[in-house]
Short mmCIF file of C-alpha atoms in Angstrom, two decimals:
data_model
loop_
_atom_site.label_atom_id
_atom_site.label_comp_id
_atom_site.label_asym_id
_atom_site.label_seq_id
_atom_site.Cartn_x
_atom_site.Cartn_y
_atom_site.Cartn_z
CA ALA A 13 354.19 -5.46 -89.41
CA GLN A 14 352.05 -2.35 -89.87
CA SER A 15 353.11 0.77 -91.82
CA VAL A 16 352.12 4.17 -91.18
CA THR A 17 352.45 7.00 -93.91
CA GLN A 18 352.27 10.73 -93.22
CA LEU A 19 351.75 12.34 -96.69
CA ASP A 20 353.20 15.70 -96.00
CA SER A 21 356.25 16.26 -94.43
CA GLN A 22 356.01 19.92 -93.89
CA VAL A 23 352.87 22.01 -93.64
CA PRO A 24 352.94 25.55 -93.38
CA VAL A 25 349.75 27.66 -92.30
CA PHE A 26 349.03 31.02 -91.23
CA GLU A 27 347.89 31.59 -87.63
CA GLU A 28 343.97 31.09 -87.18
CA ALA A 29 343.86 28.91 -90.16
CA PRO A 30 342.41 25.44 -90.25
CA VAL A 31 344.99 22.57 -90.54
CA GLU A 32 344.60 19.01 -91.63
CA LEU A 33 347.62 16.45 -91.16
CA ARG A 34 347.09 13.35 -93.01
CA CYS A 35 347.82 9.90 -91.93
CA ASN A 36 347.25 6.69 -93.62
CA TYR A 37 347.78 3.27 -92.29
CA SER A 38 348.40 -0.45 -93.94
CA SER A 39 346.38 -2.87 -92.18
CA SER A 40 342.45 -2.88 -92.11
CA VAL A 41 342.76 -5.42 -89.19
CA SER A 42 341.65 -3.64 -85.72
CA VAL A 43 344.53 -1.50 -84.66
CA TYR A 44 344.58 1.32 -82.17
CA LEU A 45 345.36 4.69 -83.55
CA PHE A 46 347.57 7.69 -81.78
CA TRP A 47 348.42 11.05 -82.55
CA TYR A 48 351.44 12.45 -80.62
CA VAL A 49 353.11 15.88 -80.71
CA GLN A 50 356.82 17.10 -80.15
CA TYR A 51 358.14 20.35 -79.20
CA PRO A 52 361.48 21.24 -79.69
CA ASN A 53 364.02 19.27 -77.87
CA GLN A 54 361.43 17.54 -75.98
CA GLY A 55 359.99 13.86 -75.88
CA LEU A 56 356.56 13.03 -77.36
CA GLN A 57 353.14 14.04 -75.75
CA LEU A 58 350.01 12.20 -76.44
CA LEU A 59 347.41 14.40 -78.42
CA LEU A 60 344.78 12.18 -78.77
CA LYS A 61 343.79 8.23 -79.44
CA TYR A 62 341.42 6.15 -81.06
CA LEU A 63 340.64 2.41 -79.49
CA SER A 64 337.11 1.86 -80.26
CA GLY A 65 333.51 3.43 -80.49
CA SER A 66 333.11 7.04 -82.05
CA THR A 67 334.93 7.47 -85.08
CA LEU A 68 335.64 11.17 -84.15
CA VAL A 69 337.92 11.61 -81.58
CA LYS A 70 338.87 14.87 -79.45
CA GLY A 71 342.25 15.54 -77.92
CA ILE A 72 343.81 18.26 -76.27
CA ASN A 73 344.68 21.71 -77.66
CA GLY A 74 341.73 21.73 -79.53
CA PHE A 75 342.61 19.01 -81.87
CA GLU A 76 340.64 16.09 -83.34
CA ALA A 77 340.98 13.19 -85.99
CA GLU A 78 338.58 10.89 -87.50
CA PHE A 79 339.13 7.15 -87.87
CA ASN A 80 338.00 6.09 -91.49
CA LYS A 81 338.22 2.06 -91.55
CA SER A 82 337.49 1.72 -95.39
CA GLN A 83 340.23 3.97 -95.99
CA THR A 84 342.58 3.21 -93.32
CA SER A 85 343.22 7.00 -92.63
CA PHE A 86 343.32 8.81 -89.30
CA HIS A 87 343.44 12.47 -90.16
CA LEU A 88 344.45 14.93 -87.51
CA ARG A 89 342.36 18.36 -87.69
CA LYS A 90 342.70 21.93 -85.83
CA PRO A 91 339.74 24.59 -86.89
CA SER A 92 342.06 27.52 -85.93
CA VAL A 93 345.90 27.24 -85.19
CA HIS A 94 347.83 29.14 -82.89
CA ILE A 95 351.77 29.92 -82.96
CA SER A 96 352.04 27.70 -80.14
CA ASP A 97 351.11 24.95 -82.30
CA THR A 98 354.27 24.85 -84.31
CA ALA A 99 355.86 21.21 -83.45
CA GLU A 100 356.33 17.78 -85.37
CA TYR A 101 353.26 15.59 -85.11
CA PHE A 102 353.37 11.88 -85.36
CA CYS A 103 350.87 9.34 -86.21
CA ALA A 104 350.98 5.96 -84.89
CA VAL A 105 349.57 2.51 -84.91
CA SER A 106 349.55 0.14 -82.22
CA ASP A 107 349.25 -3.80 -82.67
CA PRO A 108 347.44 -5.22 -79.76
CA SER A 109 349.69 -7.97 -78.57
CA PRO A 110 351.92 -8.72 -75.77
CA GLY A 111 354.62 -6.19 -75.90
CA ASN A 112 352.18 -3.47 -77.67
CA GLN A 113 354.54 -2.62 -80.15
CA PHE A 114 354.08 1.02 -82.09
CA TYR A 115 354.64 1.77 -85.40
CA PHE A 116 355.36 5.60 -86.22
CA GLY A 117 355.15 7.53 -89.21
CA THR A 118 357.89 9.60 -90.34
CA GLY A 119 356.49 12.84 -89.01
CA THR A 120 354.75 16.42 -90.12
CA SER A 121 356.46 19.46 -89.29
CA LEU A 122 353.79 22.16 -88.84
CA THR A 123 354.77 25.78 -88.71
CA VAL A 124 352.41 28.37 -87.87
CA ILE A 125 353.14 31.58 -89.49
CA PRO A 126 352.02 34.88 -87.84
CA ASP B 22 350.99 12.14 -63.69
CA VAL B 23 352.93 9.44 -65.67
CA LYS B 24 356.82 10.31 -65.24
CA VAL B 25 359.34 8.76 -67.40
CA THR B 26 362.82 9.96 -66.90
CA GLN B 27 366.12 9.65 -68.89
CA SER B 28 369.36 9.60 -67.19
CA SER B 29 370.72 12.53 -69.50
CA ARG B 30 369.55 14.97 -71.91
CA TYR B 31 372.78 15.60 -73.75
CA LEU B 32 375.73 13.19 -74.12
CA VAL B 33 378.92 13.53 -76.08
CA LYS B 34 381.12 10.36 -76.37
CA ARG B 35 383.88 9.11 -78.46
CA THR B 36 383.79 6.29 -80.90
CA GLY B 37 384.73 3.04 -79.17
CA GLU B 38 383.33 4.07 -76.11
CA LYS B 39 380.78 1.66 -74.38
CA VAL B 40 377.41 3.97 -73.54
CA PHE B 41 374.87 3.40 -71.09
CA LEU B 42 371.40 5.42 -71.39
CA GLU B 43 369.12 4.78 -68.48
CA CYS B 44 365.42 5.23 -68.34
CA VAL B 45 363.06 4.98 -65.26
CA GLN B 46 359.44 5.02 -65.24
CA ASP B 47 357.26 5.45 -62.07
CA MET B 48 353.96 4.10 -63.12
CA ASP B 49 354.65 0.19 -62.72
CA HIS B 50 354.45 -0.07 -66.53
CA GLU B 51 354.98 -3.69 -67.96
CA ASN B 52 356.06 -2.53 -71.30
CA MET B 53 359.19 -0.34 -71.84
CA PHE B 54 360.90 0.39 -75.37
CA TRP B 55 363.64 2.22 -76.89
CA TYR B 56 363.42 4.30 -80.10
CA ARG B 57 365.85 6.23 -82.18
CA GLN B 58 364.64 9.29 -83.88
CA ASP B 59 366.08 10.82 -86.92
CA PRO B 60 365.28 13.35 -89.33
CA GLY B 61 363.02 12.21 -91.93
CA LEU B 62 362.93 8.68 -90.28
CA GLY B 63 360.52 9.35 -87.83
CA LEU B 64 360.98 6.78 -84.46
CA ARG B 65 362.26 3.36 -85.18
CA LEU B 66 362.35 0.75 -82.49
CA ILE B 67 365.39 -0.62 -81.26
CA TYR B 68 364.31 -2.93 -78.61
CA PHE B 69 361.32 -3.45 -76.13
CA SER B 70 360.65 -5.29 -73.22
CA TYR B 71 357.14 -6.54 -71.73
CA ASP B 72 358.34 -7.99 -68.43
CA VAL B 73 361.55 -8.03 -66.05
CA LYS B 74 364.24 -9.69 -67.79
CA MET B 75 362.34 -9.87 -71.17
CA LYS B 76 363.57 -8.36 -74.17
CA GLU B 77 362.52 -8.35 -77.78
CA LYS B 78 364.21 -6.87 -80.88
CA GLY B 79 362.69 -4.19 -82.58
CA ASP B 80 363.49 -2.98 -86.18
CA ILE B 81 367.28 -1.60 -85.59
CA PRO B 82 368.99 -3.63 -83.03
CA GLU B 83 372.36 -3.91 -84.37
CA GLY B 84 375.11 -2.29 -82.29
CA TYR B 85 372.68 -2.19 -79.44
CA SER B 86 371.58 -4.17 -76.28
CA VAL B 87 369.27 -3.90 -73.37
CA SER B 88 368.78 -4.74 -69.86
CA ARG B 89 365.93 -4.77 -67.58
CA GLU B 90 366.95 -6.07 -64.04
CA LYS B 91 363.88 -4.39 -62.31
CA LYS B 92 360.36 -3.21 -63.75
CA GLU B 93 360.80 0.57 -63.61
CA ARG B 94 364.16 0.53 -65.34
CA PHE B 95 365.21 -0.19 -68.88
CA SER B 96 368.57 0.48 -69.95
CA LEU B 97 370.17 0.87 -73.62
CA ILE B 98 373.95 -0.09 -74.21
CA LEU B 99 375.93 0.91 -77.10
CA GLU B 100 378.52 -1.67 -76.81
CA SER B 101 381.26 0.14 -78.97
CA ALA B 102 379.67 3.54 -79.92
CA SER B 103 380.11 4.68 -83.53
CA THR B 104 379.15 7.81 -85.38
CA ASN B 105 376.33 6.66 -87.15
CA GLN B 106 374.77 6.12 -83.84
CA THR B 107 374.56 10.03 -83.21
CA SER B 108 370.73 10.63 -82.86
CA MET B 109 367.94 11.38 -80.30
CA TYR B 110 366.96 8.34 -78.38
CA LEU B 111 363.48 8.09 -76.51
CA CYS B 112 362.38 5.80 -74.04
CA ALA B 113 358.86 5.10 -73.46
CA SER B 114 356.53 3.01 -71.14
CA GLY B 115 353.10 1.63 -71.22
CA TRP B 116 350.60 -0.92 -70.09
CA GLY B 117 350.44 -4.25 -72.06
CA PRO B 118 348.88 -6.18 -74.15
CA SER B 119 346.01 -4.12 -74.84
CA GLY B 120 347.85 -1.68 -76.80
CA GLU B 121 347.35 1.24 -74.59
CA THR B 122 349.24 4.53 -74.76
CA GLN B 123 352.72 4.84 -74.46
CA TYR B 124 354.29 7.41 -72.22
CA PHE B 125 357.58 9.23 -73.44
CA GLY B 126 360.69 10.49 -71.68
CA PRO B 127 362.12 13.83 -72.74
CA GLY B 128 365.12 12.16 -75.16
CA THR B 129 368.78 11.76 -74.93
CA ARG B 130 370.40 13.42 -77.83
CA LEU B 131 373.73 11.55 -78.32
CA LEU B 132 376.75 12.62 -80.09
CA VAL B 133 379.40 10.28 -81.15
CA LEU B 134 382.63 11.75 -82.35
#
């Protein structure tokens, strides 16, 4: 089974500053990688995903992530955050097999300070 | 747009009650999943299903069962609710077996008294 580590449980950042949310996973075999965002009292919404190809992936709301196979990392970045980016962010790894099981990190709470 | 709906947003039950949580998806997805979400623990997989009438245990199946009689509907059953099952329950669906995206419902916040 995979394991996913999100190194920071809480990240406070000032509005318009850049942010990086870190994610590492356990296996070096081929995997698919995802970042989801959860706003208060809502389900998870897909931000971006890496399946293959370019290691730099662009998603919604100005977010991007870089897949680094040698470091088994998939860090999420945004050059300038807004108040509306305040939310919980989850990194996930999927194991391409029947059932498509996902493994989630414990989440990073991003708080944007005005 | 993919839509995953859950029967209740908030639910309050008493210890020992039988609880049904329903999830419906409208995208003809083969795979469906039930997770519970607790602070500091992230999402933990309870059960999943990759076909009608098929089910597989996830990481924390104890105290739960599931039913998938139709492709679009996946039910989570708490046979005898306990206080330690107070949690947020999230349903998801997706295509398989390629490992593609999972789409989530809005969640059901269950309180067991």
